[in-house]
Each structure stands twice: as C-alpha cells, then as structure tokens.
C-alpha cells in the first residue's frame, strides 16, 4: 500500500464549504467524484427491490455492496468488474463483511481473500476486514476488538496491491471513548485515505444518540481534518443532519429497503407505519401518484419496491437540504429542527456543551449569512461560545479606561451607529476614562468596538427572553467584570427580567472586586429623553470624581 497518510488522503478529498463540523467536499475516486456529505445506498448483490441502475437515474452517484456477500454470490475468482455485475455506472464502494461477523460471529472468508476479491472486481472504495465492537459494556472484549482491528489494519497494508482504490480504515471501540480514541489515533497513523467509525448500528437501533454523539466527536478529536469520516450503517434521514454537523462525511445504509419490507415510510421526523398515514407528506414519484391506502393494498413485492423508492428519495432530499444548509451557514438551525423529532435525539444535543471547544475549533469564523438564536440549546453554538470566550479570555479594554458604562441592547444594529446610542454617550465620546459596552442576550458583554464583529451584528434573537439564556449571558457579564480593572461601573438598567438579572450579577461582581457601582433605574424606555438626561447627570458626576479626563 503506497502513499503517506497525509499526502494520500488530502489529495483525494477537498473541502469546498464548512459549517459547524459539517463539510461539503469532493471525494476523488478512480470512477469519478462523490460530493460529500454523501449516503451510499447499500445494495444486495442478488436480491434488490430497486436496481442500482435505477438509483443512478434517481441521482445517486455511488452505491455500496458487501464484498463477502458478493464473493459468495459471484464466486471468489470472478474476473468481471463489480460495476458490470451490479449494472451501475457510478462509484461502487464495498464493505468487507464485518457486519456479518457482528451478526453471526464469523464468516467463511479470510481478510486476504476479501481484499483480493475487492481488488479483482475493481471496487472504487474498499474496506479491510475489521472486528466490530458492537454494543457491548464489556470493556475487555471491546479492547480485544480494537487490538485485533489494528492488527488486521497492519496485515492489510502488507497485502494491498492496488493503490487506485480508496481504502478505508475502520475505527472500533463502541461506547468506550478511550478505546475509540486509541483506535482512531492508530488508524490516523496508517495510510488509509478514508477513516470510518464502526459499530453504530446497534447503538442507533437502541436510540442511544447521546452515546453516538460521544463516539463521533471522540473520533473527530483524534483524526486529521483532511481525512473524510464515514459513519458505518448511519442512514436514517432524521439523524443525518446531526451526524454531518459532528463531522461525518460519508454514510451507508440499507434501511430504505429494510424498512420498506416492514411497511415503513421514512421521513425526516421519524419512521411512519404505512397503515397510520392518511396523507403522504412527500412529492416524490411514488407519493405523487398513490395514496397510503393504495400503497398498503398493493402486492407485497410491489409495495416493498415502491416504499424503497420513496425512502431513497427521502434520504436523497435530506442530504441535499443538509448541503444547502452548510453553504448558507444554516446547518445548526437545521439540526435543532431535526432534534425535536424524537426525545432521544433531543437529549443528545445536551451533550454538545461538553464539546464546545472542539466545535468552535473547527467551525468557520464567518459566514455568508447571520445566525438565528432561539433558546438555551443555541448557547452551544460555536459562534456564541467563540465570541464569549474571546471577550473574557483574550480581549482587553482600553488601557486608560477607569469607568465602564453598560447599556442595554439598542434598537438597531450595529449598535455603534444607532442614533440613540450616539446621543446617550455624547458627553463622554471623547473621554478616554470611559469605556462603553452593551449587555445583550445571548452574548453577555459586547464592547462597543466589537459590536460590528461577526456574529454580534448578524444575530437575530427572539424577543422572548429564555431563563437559561439570560442566566448564561449574565454569568458572562459577571466573569468579564471580575477579570477587569475598571474602578467604577455605571449601568443603564431597565425593568425587564433580563436587565434585573444582569444588574444583580453586576452588583455581586462589584462588591467582590471593590468596584463602585452606579445604577440608573429606568422605569420605562431606557432611551427616552428623561432616562438619557439622568444618565448624563450620572456620567458628569463620575467624570468629575475621576479627575475630569
């Protein structure tokens, strides 16, 4: 197997757009380019409700089949190419048969036989024969699967002859983060162009999305960003946006056919029983010409085929929507919508607070559009965490500033250009003693000189204050004051709950740090002439006490 891990992988994968950890990219194979994120429909070599050629016509540029099953169906010495055998003109990826090991405990073929077969039939993407960990709490067993998978990776590197095939290095470890990290680091050191997280199928079947999130992010922390990451067995439209936002680039799934055989109808909001549907919420070629009853009454094989086609379209549509969201910088908003489709998906988002540093590190610093903020879940947004962290950890106010003036959110953005703000700070505009900041949800403290920096001026926030959001932003105000060197703090306070919470935190921080606090309590509009006049009086008194500078 030729090529170094860095040069080989980066040469075949280029990223064109990013949002959160999601990437739109181009994966170059010997058969053509696959645009990521991409879902490979898994096709059975001989039993298939929808033919691969039909998938090509639908818009799928690549499919995945099973090397072990193909070898059993066509013979291990087959010389005909896999593209001809499947009747598919696009990219063909081949899994090794590890899923059969997970299901049945073993298979009849060895890794050398699997690798030779994949090379002989000309697979475009191929997987070594790893040992899946599966959903096991037994750490000792899980460790053995990791050790054996790494051993087999080294064996495969010695065996592989075809360098024009993209080889996949599987990452095992299951629900044990330490083992996932160990396996990810080991695979990243080896010359596999694609890395893949194994063993999620049973975890997803149990709706253990919180554990899945930990697995994916642990994996991402220990592999180089230039390697595309494949999530084995992930393919339900309801979870694709989440997985992409965590950094998964490639997926494969046979769920479209498995669910169809059971009379299940896939949507982005979950799986529906055909008999429970009064209407088909889709306009694909199947749903636009049939009713739920007509589909349910059709013969079994025909019903399976029709449902399979719809399910494929549902996956294809969602993947296109995800890519458009990445390009627009709206992937986070899409994920938050999808998370509300199932309570177990929703609770997985709570885990994101433990990984905000990773999300921030890999997220873009600016976007084509602004961001939306709805509720406490959005506090984990990389953009918000980055700005808050910058203000408290890296930002320094003007060196001569002795008095902090804290103003509420102005009526218009950017805050520094608002006419009411200019009128309010007119008496101190040329004074180096004063420093003006705004206290706004969800950011907390926004210094005047940073109010035009992305994403503050580009954030749309609901007028309905969320208690958790207010608490987090007020804590940010408190942290900023505790680390600052101001002598006095003047706050233009309003009667709303958010301002009261901030005022309370400001008072606590001033008592703790010995800062003098002056509060202008505004019973009505803080920007009214009466409120501004009172503030001007306070500013003049404070200016006089600081020497009139």
Short mmCIF file of C-alpha atoms in Angstrom, two decimals, residues 273-502:
data_model
loop_
_atom_site.label_atom_id
_atom_site.label_comp_id
_atom_site.label_asym_id
_atom_site.label_seq_id
_atom_site.Cartn_x
_atom_site.Cartn_y
_atom_site.Cartn_z
CA UNK A 273 -46.27 2.92 9.63
CA UNK A 274 -47.94 2.96 6.25
CA UNK A 275 -51.27 1.98 7.82
CA UNK A 276 -51.12 5.01 10.15
CA UNK A 277 -50.83 7.53 7.33
CA UNK A 278 -53.82 9.41 5.94
CA UNK A 279 -51.63 11.52 3.65
CA UNK A 280 -48.18 11.09 2.13
CA UNK A 281 -46.08 14.14 3.11
CA UNK A 282 -43.85 13.90 0.05
CA UNK A 283 -43.94 14.69 -3.66
CA UNK A 284 -41.58 12.03 -5.00
CA UNK A 285 -42.55 9.88 -7.98
CA UNK A 286 -44.21 7.34 -5.67
CA UNK A 287 -46.08 9.67 -3.32
CA UNK A 288 -47.35 11.94 -6.07
CA UNK A 289 -49.29 9.15 -7.77
CA UNK A 290 -50.53 6.96 -4.91
CA UNK A 291 -52.39 7.26 -1.62
CA UNK A 292 -51.40 5.49 1.61
CA UNK A 293 -54.27 3.05 1.18
CA UNK A 294 -53.29 2.27 -2.41
CA UNK A 295 -49.72 1.57 -1.32
CA UNK A 296 -50.87 -0.54 1.62
CA UNK A 297 -53.20 -2.60 -0.61
CA UNK A 298 -50.62 -3.26 -3.32
CA UNK A 299 -48.98 -6.73 -3.55
CA UNK A 300 -46.11 -7.30 -1.08
CA UNK A 301 -43.24 -7.16 -3.55
CA UNK A 302 -44.64 -4.10 -5.33
CA UNK A 303 -45.29 -2.35 -2.01
CA UNK A 304 -41.71 -3.03 -0.89
CA UNK A 305 -40.35 -1.65 -4.14
CA UNK A 306 -42.49 1.49 -4.04
CA UNK A 307 -41.68 2.19 -0.40
CA UNK A 308 -37.98 1.59 -1.09
CA UNK A 309 -38.06 4.19 -3.85
CA UNK A 310 -39.76 6.73 -1.58
CA UNK A 311 -37.33 6.00 1.24
CA UNK A 312 -34.39 6.55 -1.11
CA UNK A 313 -35.84 9.87 -2.25
CA UNK A 314 -36.37 10.90 1.39
CA UNK A 315 -32.68 10.27 2.12
CA UNK A 316 -31.55 12.00 -1.08
CA UNK A 317 -33.69 15.07 -0.41
CA UNK A 318 -32.44 15.40 3.15
CA UNK A 319 -28.80 15.12 2.08
CA UNK A 320 -29.32 17.89 -0.47
CA UNK A 321 -31.02 20.01 2.17
CA UNK A 322 -28.07 19.47 4.50
CA UNK A 323 -25.57 20.54 1.85
CA UNK A 324 -27.56 23.67 1.10
CA UNK A 325 -27.66 24.43 4.83
CA UNK A 326 -23.88 24.15 5.03
CA UNK A 327 -23.43 26.52 2.10
CA UNK A 328 -25.85 29.03 3.67
CA UNK A 329 -24.34 28.68 7.15
CA UNK A 330 -27.64 27.31 8.45
CA UNK A 331 -26.65 23.78 9.42
CA UNK A 332 -27.05 24.45 13.15
CA UNK A 333 -30.64 25.65 12.63
CA UNK A 334 -31.45 22.53 10.61
CA UNK A 335 -30.00 20.26 13.31
CA UNK A 336 -32.07 21.98 16.00
CA UNK A 337 -35.20 21.35 13.94
CA UNK A 338 -34.37 17.68 13.45
CA UNK A 339 -33.54 17.14 17.13
CA UNK A 340 -37.14 17.79 18.05
CA UNK A 341 -38.32 14.80 16.05
CA UNK A 342 -37.57 12.37 18.90
CA UNK A 343 -36.86 12.84 22.63
CA UNK A 344 -33.71 10.70 22.46
CA UNK A 345 -32.35 12.81 19.62
CA UNK A 346 -33.22 15.93 21.58
CA UNK A 347 -31.36 14.83 24.69
CA UNK A 348 -28.24 14.11 22.65
CA UNK A 349 -27.86 17.83 21.95
CA UNK A 350 -27.37 18.44 25.68
CA UNK A 351 -24.10 16.56 25.31
CA UNK A 352 -22.78 19.26 22.97
CA UNK A 353 -21.97 21.53 25.93
CA UNK A 354 -19.14 19.12 26.82
CA UNK A 355 -17.59 19.53 23.37
CA UNK A 356 -17.91 23.25 22.70
CA UNK A 357 -14.14 23.70 22.37
CA UNK A 358 -13.97 21.11 19.58
CA UNK A 359 -16.98 22.57 17.76
CA UNK A 360 -15.53 26.07 17.99
CA UNK A 361 -12.07 25.00 16.82
CA UNK A 362 -13.34 23.54 13.56
CA UNK A 363 -16.18 25.96 12.78
CA UNK A 364 -15.75 28.81 10.28
CA UNK A 365 -15.08 32.30 11.67
CA UNK A 366 -17.56 33.99 9.37
CA UNK A 367 -20.48 33.05 7.15
CA UNK A 368 -22.43 34.38 4.23
CA UNK A 369 -25.44 34.99 6.46
CA UNK A 370 -26.19 35.82 10.05
CA UNK A 371 -27.33 33.35 12.68
CA UNK A 372 -30.64 32.75 14.45
CA UNK A 373 -30.86 32.34 18.21
CA UNK A 374 -33.96 30.70 19.68
CA UNK A 375 -33.33 29.16 23.10
CA UNK A 376 -30.84 27.63 25.53
CA UNK A 377 -29.80 24.87 23.11
CA UNK A 378 -28.29 27.54 20.91
CA UNK A 379 -25.89 28.50 23.70
CA UNK A 380 -23.75 25.64 22.39
CA UNK A 381 -23.41 27.35 19.02
CA UNK A 382 -19.71 27.65 18.16
CA UNK A 383 -20.15 31.29 17.15
CA UNK A 384 -21.57 32.29 20.54
CA UNK A 385 -19.06 30.30 22.54
CA UNK A 386 -16.20 31.75 20.46
CA UNK A 387 -17.28 35.35 20.99
CA UNK A 388 -17.88 34.94 24.73
CA UNK A 389 -14.55 33.19 25.16
CA UNK A 390 -12.75 35.89 23.18
CA UNK A 391 -14.19 38.68 25.34
CA UNK A 392 -13.41 37.03 28.68
CA UNK A 393 -10.09 35.36 27.80
CA UNK A 394 -8.41 37.43 25.08
CA UNK A 395 -9.97 40.88 24.88
CA UNK A 396 -8.52 43.83 26.85
CA UNK A 397 -10.41 47.12 27.27
CA UNK A 398 -8.62 50.43 26.54
CA UNK A 399 -5.71 50.85 28.93
CA UNK A 400 -6.84 54.26 30.26
CA UNK A 401 -10.45 53.23 30.87
CA UNK A 402 -11.46 53.62 34.51
CA UNK A 403 -15.26 53.66 34.19
CA UNK A 404 -17.38 51.04 32.46
CA UNK A 405 -20.67 52.24 31.02
CA UNK A 406 -23.07 49.33 30.42
CA UNK A 407 -26.01 49.95 28.09
CA UNK A 408 -28.89 47.64 27.16
CA UNK A 409 -29.45 46.38 23.62
CA UNK A 410 -30.01 49.38 21.32
CA UNK A 411 -32.98 49.47 18.93
CA UNK A 412 -30.87 48.97 15.78
CA UNK A 413 -27.69 47.25 14.65
CA UNK A 414 -24.80 47.76 14.52
CA UNK A 415 -25.07 49.25 18.00
CA UNK A 416 -22.31 51.82 17.48
CA UNK A 417 -24.23 53.51 14.66
CA UNK A 418 -27.56 53.73 16.48
CA UNK A 419 -28.63 57.39 16.81
CA UNK A 420 -29.92 56.89 20.35
CA UNK A 421 -26.62 55.35 21.41
CA UNK A 422 -24.72 58.31 19.95
CA UNK A 423 -26.97 60.70 21.84
CA UNK A 424 -26.55 58.76 25.08
CA UNK A 425 -22.73 58.69 25.02
CA UNK A 426 -22.27 62.19 23.58
CA UNK A 427 -20.89 63.71 26.86
CA UNK A 428 -18.16 61.04 27.11
CA UNK A 429 -17.50 60.30 23.46
CA UNK A 430 -14.01 61.86 23.54
CA UNK A 431 -13.11 60.79 27.06
CA UNK A 432 -10.52 58.04 27.45
CA UNK A 433 -11.69 57.42 31.02
CA UNK A 434 -14.97 55.85 29.91
CA UNK A 435 -15.44 52.57 28.10
CA UNK A 436 -18.84 51.70 26.66
CA UNK A 437 -20.14 48.13 26.50
CA UNK A 438 -23.57 46.63 25.86
CA UNK A 439 -25.21 43.83 27.78
CA UNK A 440 -27.19 41.72 25.33
CA UNK A 441 -28.54 38.21 25.09
CA UNK A 442 -27.08 35.72 24.34
CA UNK A 443 -23.55 37.20 24.31
CA UNK A 444 -23.40 38.92 27.68
CA UNK A 445 -20.86 41.76 27.37
CA UNK A 446 -20.33 43.30 23.94
CA UNK A 447 -17.66 46.05 23.90
CA UNK A 448 -18.51 48.99 21.66
CA UNK A 449 -15.52 48.33 19.41
CA UNK A 450 -16.62 44.71 18.86
CA UNK A 451 -20.30 45.33 18.17
CA UNK A 452 -19.80 45.13 14.40
CA UNK A 453 -17.70 41.95 14.60
CA UNK A 454 -19.33 38.74 13.36
CA UNK A 455 -21.63 37.36 14.65
CA UNK A 456 -22.98 40.05 17.03
CA UNK A 457 -24.36 42.40 14.38
CA UNK A 458 -25.60 39.44 12.36
CA UNK A 459 -27.60 37.66 15.08
CA UNK A 460 -31.39 37.54 15.10
CA UNK A 461 -32.69 36.94 18.63
CA UNK A 462 -36.20 36.23 19.82
CA UNK A 463 -37.68 39.00 21.98
CA UNK A 464 -38.90 36.34 24.43
CA UNK A 465 -36.10 36.00 26.98
CA UNK A 466 -35.27 32.43 27.94
CA UNK A 467 -34.29 31.99 31.64
CA UNK A 468 -31.36 29.71 30.84
CA UNK A 469 -30.10 32.05 28.14
CA UNK A 470 -30.37 35.02 30.48
CA UNK A 471 -28.53 33.13 33.21
CA UNK A 472 -25.66 32.17 30.91
CA UNK A 473 -25.29 35.67 29.46
CA UNK A 474 -25.44 37.26 32.93
CA UNK A 475 -22.71 34.89 34.12
CA UNK A 476 -20.61 36.08 31.19
CA UNK A 477 -21.11 39.68 32.33
CA UNK A 478 -20.02 38.68 35.83
CA UNK A 479 -16.89 36.91 34.57
CA UNK A 480 -15.94 39.91 32.48
CA UNK A 481 -16.26 42.31 35.41
CA UNK A 482 -14.30 40.08 37.78
CA UNK A 483 -11.35 39.97 35.39
CA UNK A 484 -11.45 43.68 34.50
CA UNK A 485 -9.55 46.64 36.04
CA UNK A 486 -12.31 49.26 35.96
CA UNK A 487 -12.77 51.33 39.10
CA UNK A 488 -16.41 52.21 38.54
CA UNK A 489 -19.36 50.65 36.75
CA UNK A 490 -22.40 52.57 35.54
CA UNK A 491 -25.33 50.55 34.26
CA UNK A 492 -28.43 51.78 32.46
CA UNK A 493 -30.94 49.33 33.98
CA UNK A 494 -34.43 48.57 32.76
CA UNK A 495 -37.38 46.87 34.41
CA UNK A 496 -37.34 43.62 32.39
CA UNK A 497 -36.21 40.33 33.92
CA UNK A 498 -33.05 40.16 31.81
CA UNK A 499 -31.82 43.58 32.95
CA UNK A 500 -32.66 42.79 36.59
CA UNK A 501 -30.65 39.59 36.38
CA UNK A 502 -27.66 41.40 34.87
#
